[in-house]
C-alpha atoms as a printed R data frame, in Angstrom:
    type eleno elety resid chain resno       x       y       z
1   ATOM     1    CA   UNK     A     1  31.357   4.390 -20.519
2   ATOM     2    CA   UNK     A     2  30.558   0.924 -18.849
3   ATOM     3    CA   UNK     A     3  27.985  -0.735 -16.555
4   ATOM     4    CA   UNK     A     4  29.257   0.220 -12.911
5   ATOM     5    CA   UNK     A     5  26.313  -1.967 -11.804
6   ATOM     6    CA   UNK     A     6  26.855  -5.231  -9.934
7   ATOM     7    CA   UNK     A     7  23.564  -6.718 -11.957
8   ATOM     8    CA   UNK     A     8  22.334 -10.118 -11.196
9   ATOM     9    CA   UNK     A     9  22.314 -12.456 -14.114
10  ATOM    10    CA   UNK     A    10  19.039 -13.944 -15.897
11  ATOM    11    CA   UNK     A    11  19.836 -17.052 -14.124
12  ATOM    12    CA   UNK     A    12  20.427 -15.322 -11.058
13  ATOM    13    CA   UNK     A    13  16.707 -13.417 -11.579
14  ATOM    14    CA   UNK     A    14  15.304 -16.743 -12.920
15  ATOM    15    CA   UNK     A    15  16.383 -18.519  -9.237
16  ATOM    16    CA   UNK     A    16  15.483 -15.784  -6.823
17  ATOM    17    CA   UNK     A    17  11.571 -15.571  -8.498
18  ATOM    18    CA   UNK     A    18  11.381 -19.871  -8.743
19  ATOM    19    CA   UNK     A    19  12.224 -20.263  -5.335
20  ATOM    20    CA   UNK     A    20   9.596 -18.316  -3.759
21  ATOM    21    CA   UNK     A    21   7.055 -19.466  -6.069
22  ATOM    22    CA   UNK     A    22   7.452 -16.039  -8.026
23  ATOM    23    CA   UNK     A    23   5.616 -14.557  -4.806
24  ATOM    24    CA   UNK     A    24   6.738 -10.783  -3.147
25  ATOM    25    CA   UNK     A    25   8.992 -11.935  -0.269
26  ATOM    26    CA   UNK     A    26   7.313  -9.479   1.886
27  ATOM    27    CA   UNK     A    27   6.065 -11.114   4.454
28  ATOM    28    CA   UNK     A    28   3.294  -8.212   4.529
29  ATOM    29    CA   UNK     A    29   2.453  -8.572   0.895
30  ATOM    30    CA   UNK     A    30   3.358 -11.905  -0.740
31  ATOM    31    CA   UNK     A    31   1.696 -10.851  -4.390
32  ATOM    32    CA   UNK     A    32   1.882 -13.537  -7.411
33  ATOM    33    CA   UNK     A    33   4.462 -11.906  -9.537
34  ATOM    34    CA   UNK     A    34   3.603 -13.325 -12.685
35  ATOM    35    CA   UNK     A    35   0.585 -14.763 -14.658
36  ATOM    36    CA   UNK     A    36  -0.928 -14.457 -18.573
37  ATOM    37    CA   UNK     A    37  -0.888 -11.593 -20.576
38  ATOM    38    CA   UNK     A    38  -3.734 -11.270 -23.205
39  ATOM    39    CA   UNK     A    39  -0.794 -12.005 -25.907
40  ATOM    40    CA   UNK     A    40  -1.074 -15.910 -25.715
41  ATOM    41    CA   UNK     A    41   2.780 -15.754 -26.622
42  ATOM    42    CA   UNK     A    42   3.821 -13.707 -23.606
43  ATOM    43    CA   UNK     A    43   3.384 -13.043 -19.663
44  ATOM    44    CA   UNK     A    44   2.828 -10.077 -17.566
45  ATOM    45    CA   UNK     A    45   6.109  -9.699 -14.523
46  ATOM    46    CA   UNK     A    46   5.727  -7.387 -12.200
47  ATOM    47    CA   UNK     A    47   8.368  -9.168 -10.074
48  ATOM    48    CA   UNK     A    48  11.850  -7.585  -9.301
49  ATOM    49    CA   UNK     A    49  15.016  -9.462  -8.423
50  ATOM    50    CA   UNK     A    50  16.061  -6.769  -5.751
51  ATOM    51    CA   UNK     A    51  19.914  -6.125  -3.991
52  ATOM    52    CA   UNK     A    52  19.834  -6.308  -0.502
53  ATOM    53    CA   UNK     A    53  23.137  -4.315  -0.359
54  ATOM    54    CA   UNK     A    54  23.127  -2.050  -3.514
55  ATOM    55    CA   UNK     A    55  24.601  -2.708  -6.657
56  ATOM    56    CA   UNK     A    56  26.350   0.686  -6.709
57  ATOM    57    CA   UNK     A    57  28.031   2.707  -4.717
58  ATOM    58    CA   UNK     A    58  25.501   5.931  -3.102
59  ATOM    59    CA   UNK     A    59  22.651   2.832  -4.050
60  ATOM    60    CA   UNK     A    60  20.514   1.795  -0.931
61  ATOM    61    CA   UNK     A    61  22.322  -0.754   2.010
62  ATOM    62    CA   UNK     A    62  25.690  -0.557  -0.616
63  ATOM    63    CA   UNK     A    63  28.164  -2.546   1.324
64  ATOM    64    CA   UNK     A    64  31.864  -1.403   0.024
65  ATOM    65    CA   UNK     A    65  33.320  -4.277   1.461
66  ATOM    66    CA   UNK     A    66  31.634  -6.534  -1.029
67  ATOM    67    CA   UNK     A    67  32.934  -7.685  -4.017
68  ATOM    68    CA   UNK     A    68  31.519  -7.237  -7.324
69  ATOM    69    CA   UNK     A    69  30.818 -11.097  -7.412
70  ATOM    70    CA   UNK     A    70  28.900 -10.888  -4.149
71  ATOM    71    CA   UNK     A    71  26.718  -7.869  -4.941
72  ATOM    72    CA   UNK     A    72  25.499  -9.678  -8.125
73  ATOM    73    CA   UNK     A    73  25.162 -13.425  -6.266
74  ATOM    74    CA   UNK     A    74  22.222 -14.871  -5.466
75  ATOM    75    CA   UNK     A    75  22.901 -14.455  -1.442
76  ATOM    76    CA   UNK     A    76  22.192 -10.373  -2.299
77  ATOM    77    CA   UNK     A    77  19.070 -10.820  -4.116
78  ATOM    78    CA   UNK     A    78  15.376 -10.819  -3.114
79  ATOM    79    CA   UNK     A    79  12.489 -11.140  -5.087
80  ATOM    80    CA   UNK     A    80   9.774  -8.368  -4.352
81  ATOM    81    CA   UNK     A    81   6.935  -7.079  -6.720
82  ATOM    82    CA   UNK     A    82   7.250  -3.624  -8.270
83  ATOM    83    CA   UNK     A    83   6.044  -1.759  -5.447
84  ATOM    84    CA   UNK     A    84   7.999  -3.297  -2.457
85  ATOM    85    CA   UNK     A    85  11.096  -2.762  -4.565
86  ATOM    86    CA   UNK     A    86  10.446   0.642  -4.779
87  ATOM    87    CA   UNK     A    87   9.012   0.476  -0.660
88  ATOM    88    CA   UNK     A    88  12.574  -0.931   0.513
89  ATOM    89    CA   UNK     A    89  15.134   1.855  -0.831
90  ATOM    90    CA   UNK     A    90  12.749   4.464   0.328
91  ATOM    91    CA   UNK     A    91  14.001   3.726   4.036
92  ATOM    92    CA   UNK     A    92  16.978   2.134   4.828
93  ATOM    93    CA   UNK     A    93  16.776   2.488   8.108
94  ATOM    94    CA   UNK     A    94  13.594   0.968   8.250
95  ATOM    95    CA   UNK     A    95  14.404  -1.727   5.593
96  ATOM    96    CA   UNK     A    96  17.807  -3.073   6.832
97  ATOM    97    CA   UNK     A    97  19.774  -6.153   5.616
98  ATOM    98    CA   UNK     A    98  19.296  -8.096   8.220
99  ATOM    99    CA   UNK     A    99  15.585  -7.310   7.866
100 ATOM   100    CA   UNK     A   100  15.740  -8.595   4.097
101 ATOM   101    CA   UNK     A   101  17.681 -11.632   4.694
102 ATOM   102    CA   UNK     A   102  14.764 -12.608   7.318
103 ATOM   103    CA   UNK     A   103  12.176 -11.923   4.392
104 ATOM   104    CA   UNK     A   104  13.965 -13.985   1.925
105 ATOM   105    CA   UNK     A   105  14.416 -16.967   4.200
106 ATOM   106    CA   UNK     A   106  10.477 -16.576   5.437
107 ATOM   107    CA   UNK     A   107   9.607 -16.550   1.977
108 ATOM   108    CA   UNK     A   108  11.517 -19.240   0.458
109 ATOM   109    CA   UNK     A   109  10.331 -21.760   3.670
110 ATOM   110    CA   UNK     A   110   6.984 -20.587   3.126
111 ATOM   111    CA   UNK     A   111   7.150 -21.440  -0.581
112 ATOM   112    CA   UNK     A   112   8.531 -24.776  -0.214
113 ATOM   113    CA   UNK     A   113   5.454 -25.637   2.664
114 ATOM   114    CA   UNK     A   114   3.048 -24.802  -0.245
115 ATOM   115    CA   UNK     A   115   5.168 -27.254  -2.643
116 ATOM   116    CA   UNK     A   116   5.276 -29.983  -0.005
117 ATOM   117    CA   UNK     A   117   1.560 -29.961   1.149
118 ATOM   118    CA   UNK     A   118  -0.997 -31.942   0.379
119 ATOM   119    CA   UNK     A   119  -4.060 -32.897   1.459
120 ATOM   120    CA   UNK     A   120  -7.413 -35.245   0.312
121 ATOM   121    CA   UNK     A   121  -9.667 -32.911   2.940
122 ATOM   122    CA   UNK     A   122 -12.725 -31.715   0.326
123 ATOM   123    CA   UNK     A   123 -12.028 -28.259  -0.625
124 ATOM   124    CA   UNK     A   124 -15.044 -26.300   2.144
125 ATOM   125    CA   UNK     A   125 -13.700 -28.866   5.022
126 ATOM   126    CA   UNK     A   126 -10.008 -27.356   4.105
127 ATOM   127    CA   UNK     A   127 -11.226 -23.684   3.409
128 ATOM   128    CA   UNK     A   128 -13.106 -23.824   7.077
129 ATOM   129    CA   UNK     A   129  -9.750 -24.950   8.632
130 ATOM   130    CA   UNK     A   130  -7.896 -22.118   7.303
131 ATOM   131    CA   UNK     A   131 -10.758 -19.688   8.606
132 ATOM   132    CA   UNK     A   132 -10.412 -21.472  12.001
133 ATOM   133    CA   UNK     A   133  -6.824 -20.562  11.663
134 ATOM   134    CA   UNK     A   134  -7.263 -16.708  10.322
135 ATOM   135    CA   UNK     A   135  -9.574 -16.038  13.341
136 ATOM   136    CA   UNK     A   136  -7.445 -17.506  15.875
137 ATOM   137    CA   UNK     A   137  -5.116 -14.315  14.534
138 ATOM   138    CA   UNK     A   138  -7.819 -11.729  15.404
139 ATOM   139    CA   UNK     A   139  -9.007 -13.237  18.742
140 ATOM   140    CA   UNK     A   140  -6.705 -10.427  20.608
141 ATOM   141    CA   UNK     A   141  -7.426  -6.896  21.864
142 ATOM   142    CA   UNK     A   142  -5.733  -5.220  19.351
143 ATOM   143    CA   UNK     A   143  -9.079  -6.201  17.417
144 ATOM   144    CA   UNK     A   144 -11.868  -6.039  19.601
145 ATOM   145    CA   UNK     A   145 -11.528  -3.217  22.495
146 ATOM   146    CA   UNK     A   146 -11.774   0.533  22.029
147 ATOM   147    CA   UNK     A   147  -8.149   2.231  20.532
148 ATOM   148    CA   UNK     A   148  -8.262   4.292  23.913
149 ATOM   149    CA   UNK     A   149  -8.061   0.738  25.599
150 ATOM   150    CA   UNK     A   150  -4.421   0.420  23.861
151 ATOM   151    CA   UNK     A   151  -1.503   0.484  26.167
152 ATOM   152    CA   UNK     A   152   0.992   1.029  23.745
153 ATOM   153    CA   UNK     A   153   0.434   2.058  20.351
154 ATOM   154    CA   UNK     A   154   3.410   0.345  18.984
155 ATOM   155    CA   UNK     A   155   2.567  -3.419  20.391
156 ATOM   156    CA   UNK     A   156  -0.702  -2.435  18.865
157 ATOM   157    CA   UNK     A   157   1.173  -1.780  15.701
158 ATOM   158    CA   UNK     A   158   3.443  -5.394  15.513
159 ATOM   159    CA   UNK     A   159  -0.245  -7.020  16.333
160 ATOM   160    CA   UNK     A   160  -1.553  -5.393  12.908
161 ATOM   161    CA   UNK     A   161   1.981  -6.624  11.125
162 ATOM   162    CA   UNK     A   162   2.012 -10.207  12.786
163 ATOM   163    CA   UNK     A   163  -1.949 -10.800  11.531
164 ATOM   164    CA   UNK     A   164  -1.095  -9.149   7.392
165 ATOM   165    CA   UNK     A   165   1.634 -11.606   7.884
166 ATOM   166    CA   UNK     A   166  -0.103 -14.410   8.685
167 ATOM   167    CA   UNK     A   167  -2.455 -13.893   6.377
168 ATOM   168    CA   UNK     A   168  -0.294 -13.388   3.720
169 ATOM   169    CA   UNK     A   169   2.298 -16.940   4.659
170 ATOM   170    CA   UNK     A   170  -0.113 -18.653   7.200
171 ATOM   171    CA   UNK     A   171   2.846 -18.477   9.592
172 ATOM   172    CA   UNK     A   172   1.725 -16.650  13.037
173 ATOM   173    CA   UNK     A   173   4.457 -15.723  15.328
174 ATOM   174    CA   UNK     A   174   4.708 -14.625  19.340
175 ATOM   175    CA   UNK     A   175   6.409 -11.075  19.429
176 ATOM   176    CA   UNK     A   176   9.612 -12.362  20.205
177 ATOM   177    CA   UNK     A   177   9.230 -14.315  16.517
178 ATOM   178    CA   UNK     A   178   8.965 -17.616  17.689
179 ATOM   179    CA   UNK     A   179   6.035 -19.452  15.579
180 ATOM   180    CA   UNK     A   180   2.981 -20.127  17.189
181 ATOM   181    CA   UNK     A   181   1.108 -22.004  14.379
182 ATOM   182    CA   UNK     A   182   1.094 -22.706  10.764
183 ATOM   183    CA   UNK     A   183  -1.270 -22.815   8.049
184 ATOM   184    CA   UNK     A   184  -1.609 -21.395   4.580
185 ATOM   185    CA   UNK     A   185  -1.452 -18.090   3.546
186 ATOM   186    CA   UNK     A   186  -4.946 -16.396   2.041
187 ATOM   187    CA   UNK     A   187  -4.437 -17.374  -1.542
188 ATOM   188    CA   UNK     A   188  -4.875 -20.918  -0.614
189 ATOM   189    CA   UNK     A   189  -8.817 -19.849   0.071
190 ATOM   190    CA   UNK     A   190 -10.467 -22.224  -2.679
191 ATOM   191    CA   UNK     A   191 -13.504 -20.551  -2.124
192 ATOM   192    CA   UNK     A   192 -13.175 -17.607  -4.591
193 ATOM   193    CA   UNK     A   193 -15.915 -15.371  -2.303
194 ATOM   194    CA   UNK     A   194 -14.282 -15.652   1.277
195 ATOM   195    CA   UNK     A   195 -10.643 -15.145  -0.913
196 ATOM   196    CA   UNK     A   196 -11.561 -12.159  -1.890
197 ATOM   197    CA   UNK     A   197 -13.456 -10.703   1.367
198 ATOM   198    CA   UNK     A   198 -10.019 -11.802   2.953
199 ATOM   199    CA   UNK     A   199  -7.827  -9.852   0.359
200 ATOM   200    CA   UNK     A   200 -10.415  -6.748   1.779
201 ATOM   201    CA   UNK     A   201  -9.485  -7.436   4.987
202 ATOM   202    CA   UNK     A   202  -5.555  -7.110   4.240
203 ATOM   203    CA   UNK     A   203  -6.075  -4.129   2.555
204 ATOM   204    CA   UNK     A   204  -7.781  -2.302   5.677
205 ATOM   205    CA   UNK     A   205  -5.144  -3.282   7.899
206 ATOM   206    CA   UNK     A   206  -2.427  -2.109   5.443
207 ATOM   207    CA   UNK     A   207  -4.405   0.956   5.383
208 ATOM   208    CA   UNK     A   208  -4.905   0.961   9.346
209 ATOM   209    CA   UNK     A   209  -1.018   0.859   9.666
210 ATOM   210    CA   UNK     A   210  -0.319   3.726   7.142
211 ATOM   211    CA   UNK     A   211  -2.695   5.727   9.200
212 ATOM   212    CA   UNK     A   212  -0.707   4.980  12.452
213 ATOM   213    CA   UNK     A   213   2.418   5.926  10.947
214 ATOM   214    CA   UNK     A   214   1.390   9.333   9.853
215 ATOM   215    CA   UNK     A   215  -0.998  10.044  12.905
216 ATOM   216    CA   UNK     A   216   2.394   9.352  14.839
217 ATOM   217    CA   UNK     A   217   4.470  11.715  12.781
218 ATOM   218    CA   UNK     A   218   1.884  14.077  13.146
219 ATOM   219    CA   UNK     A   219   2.249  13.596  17.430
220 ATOM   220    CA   UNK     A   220  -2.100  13.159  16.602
221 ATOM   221    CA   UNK     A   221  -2.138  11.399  20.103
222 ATOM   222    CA   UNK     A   222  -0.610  11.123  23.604
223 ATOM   223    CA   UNK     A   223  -0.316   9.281  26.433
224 ATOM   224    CA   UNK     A   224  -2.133   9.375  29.996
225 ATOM   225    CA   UNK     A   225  -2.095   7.075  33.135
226 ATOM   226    CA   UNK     A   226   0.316   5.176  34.423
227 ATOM   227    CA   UNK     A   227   1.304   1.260  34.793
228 ATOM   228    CA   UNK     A   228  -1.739  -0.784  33.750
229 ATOM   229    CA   UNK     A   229  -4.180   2.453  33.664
230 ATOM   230    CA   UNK     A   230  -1.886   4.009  30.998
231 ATOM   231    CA   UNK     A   231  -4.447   5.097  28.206
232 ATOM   232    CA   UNK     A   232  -4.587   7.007  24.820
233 ATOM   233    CA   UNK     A   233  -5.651  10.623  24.241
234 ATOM   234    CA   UNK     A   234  -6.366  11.615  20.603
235 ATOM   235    CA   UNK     A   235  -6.344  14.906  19.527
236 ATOM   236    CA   UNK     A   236  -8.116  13.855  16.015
237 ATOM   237    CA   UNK     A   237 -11.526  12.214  16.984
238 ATOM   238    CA   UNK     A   238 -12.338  11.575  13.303
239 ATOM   239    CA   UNK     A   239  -8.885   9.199  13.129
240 ATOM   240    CA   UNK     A   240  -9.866   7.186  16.570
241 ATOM   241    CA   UNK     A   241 -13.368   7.326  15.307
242 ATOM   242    CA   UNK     A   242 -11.632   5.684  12.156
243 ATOM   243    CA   UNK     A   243  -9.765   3.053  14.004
244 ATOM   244    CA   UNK     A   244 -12.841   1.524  15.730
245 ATOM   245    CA   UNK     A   245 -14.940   1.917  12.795
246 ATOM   246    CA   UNK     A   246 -12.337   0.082  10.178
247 ATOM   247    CA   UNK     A   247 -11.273  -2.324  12.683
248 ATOM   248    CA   UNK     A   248 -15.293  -3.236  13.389
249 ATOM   249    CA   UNK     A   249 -15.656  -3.495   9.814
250 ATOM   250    CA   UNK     A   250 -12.966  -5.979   9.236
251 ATOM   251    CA   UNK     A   251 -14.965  -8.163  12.350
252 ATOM   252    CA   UNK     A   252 -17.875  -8.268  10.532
253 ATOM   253    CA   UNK     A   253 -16.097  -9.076   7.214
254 ATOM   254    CA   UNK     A   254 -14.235 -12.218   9.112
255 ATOM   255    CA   UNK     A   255 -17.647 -12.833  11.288
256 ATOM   256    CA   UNK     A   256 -19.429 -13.106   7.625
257 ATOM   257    CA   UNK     A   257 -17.072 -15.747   6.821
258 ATOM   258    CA   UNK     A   258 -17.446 -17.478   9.800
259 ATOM   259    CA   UNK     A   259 -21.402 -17.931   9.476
260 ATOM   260    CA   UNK     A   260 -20.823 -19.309   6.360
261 ATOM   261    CA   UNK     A   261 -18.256 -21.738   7.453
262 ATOM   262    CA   UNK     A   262 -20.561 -22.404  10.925
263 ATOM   263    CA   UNK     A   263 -17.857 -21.008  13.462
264 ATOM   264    CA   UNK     A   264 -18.129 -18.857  16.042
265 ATOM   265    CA   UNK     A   265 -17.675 -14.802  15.149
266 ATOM   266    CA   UNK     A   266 -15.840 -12.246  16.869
267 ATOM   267    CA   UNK     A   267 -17.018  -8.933  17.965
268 ATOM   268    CA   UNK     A   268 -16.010  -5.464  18.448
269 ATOM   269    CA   UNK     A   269 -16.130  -4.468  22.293
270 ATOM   270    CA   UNK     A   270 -17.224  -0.750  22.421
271 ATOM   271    CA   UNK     A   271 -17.115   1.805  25.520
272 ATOM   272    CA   UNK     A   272 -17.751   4.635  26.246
273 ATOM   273    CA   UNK     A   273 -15.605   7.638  26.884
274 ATOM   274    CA   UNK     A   274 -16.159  11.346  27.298
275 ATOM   275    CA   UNK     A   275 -14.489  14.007  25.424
């Protein structure tokens, strides 16, 4: 019995990885893909040369209109790590074409940015500019007042995604998508210490967003109030006490930063509410 997969090509795989600098193409993760294995003769890949529409039929996004040609062409491939790849087909409704095609385009002008910039700033003087930049992304409420302050939990929600994004690409956008400013994404950090307090800080708000998602499936908080005195009720204290606390934590990671780098820090704005 044959292959009924459309499967990209080696070259194919070999093009989608180069031109995003073997980086995910989420705009949320943007992992290196590749880099030494302890065998001197070989690497460790834990890239993925994805189909946007699926390469078989009952496969995630598969288009039937396509042609064979098309679902194996470059145009229907994106290059994720391991566990985006796996992230996309889980929700196709959340993960649409259209969605993917924005990704791939992000990622492949982000990548050329990084090939075309260059600079003879000393490495702190550039590091401090790119802090400058990162804390420009958390001077907004979403990361300094109170989660009952919130008026609605889902602009609170893009806020989280537009600052792991432009962390991750340096590319900070207005909610309508339009850039704002540009920089470099956190793996540009020379300085290996504020890198890695910075790859912290995207892993607490990945985790802050995983914990909205649920605590909305799980209807953990309402509503009350109207117009601008609209305000949130949570039925779990120990998940709003878990908001503040993470999002305060991540403040004082950046604000860390910041002394180092002499800028000004940000704090968390607490109030006080009764139960």
């Amino acid at each position: 019995m044959g292959n009924s997969r459309d499967d990209f090509t080696s070259a194919t795989k070999e093009l989608l990885a180069n031109r995003v600098g073997r980086r995910c193409s989420n705009p949320a993760c943007r992992k290196l893909t590749c880099g030494a294995n302890t065998n001197p003769e070989k690497i460790t890949n834990i890239g993925v040369a994805a189909h946007i529409c699926a390469a078989a039929q009952g496969g995630p996004r598969y288009d039937a209109s396509m042609t064979p040609e098309e679902r194996k062409s470059f145009e229907n491939g994106i290059w994720l790590c391991q566990s985006c790849s796996k992230l996309i087909d889980t929700d196709i409704t959340r993960y649409p074409k259209e969605l993917l095609q924005s990704w791939k385009q992000l990622a492949e002008q982000t990548a050329i940015l990084e090939v075309e910039t260059t600079s003879s700033t000393p490495a702190f003087e550039k590091d401090k500019e790119l802090v400058q930049f990162y804390l420009e992304c958390f001077d907004r409420p979403a990361f300094q007042d109170d989660i009952y302050q919130e008026g609605r939990m889902e602009d609170f929600d893009k806020a989280i995604e537009d600052t792991l994004i432009a962390l991750n690409t340096g590319v900070l956008r207005t909610r309508d998508g339009s850039i704002l400013k540009q920089a470099d994404g956190k793996s540009s950090v020379q300085n290996s210490l504020w890198r890695e307090k910075l790859y912290t800080i995207t892993d607490m708000l990945t985790a802050i967003r995983r914990r909205l998602k649920i605590a909305k499936k799980e209807n953990a908080y309402s509503t009350y109030g109207t117009g601008e005195d609209v305000a949130y009720c949570f039925y779990d204290r120990e998940l709003a006490e878990w908001l503040n606390s993470t999002r305060e934590e991540i403040l004082k990671i950046l604000s860390s930063i910041c002394k180092e780098a002499g800028l000004r820090e940000l704090h968390f704005r607490k109030h006080r509410y009764r139960w």
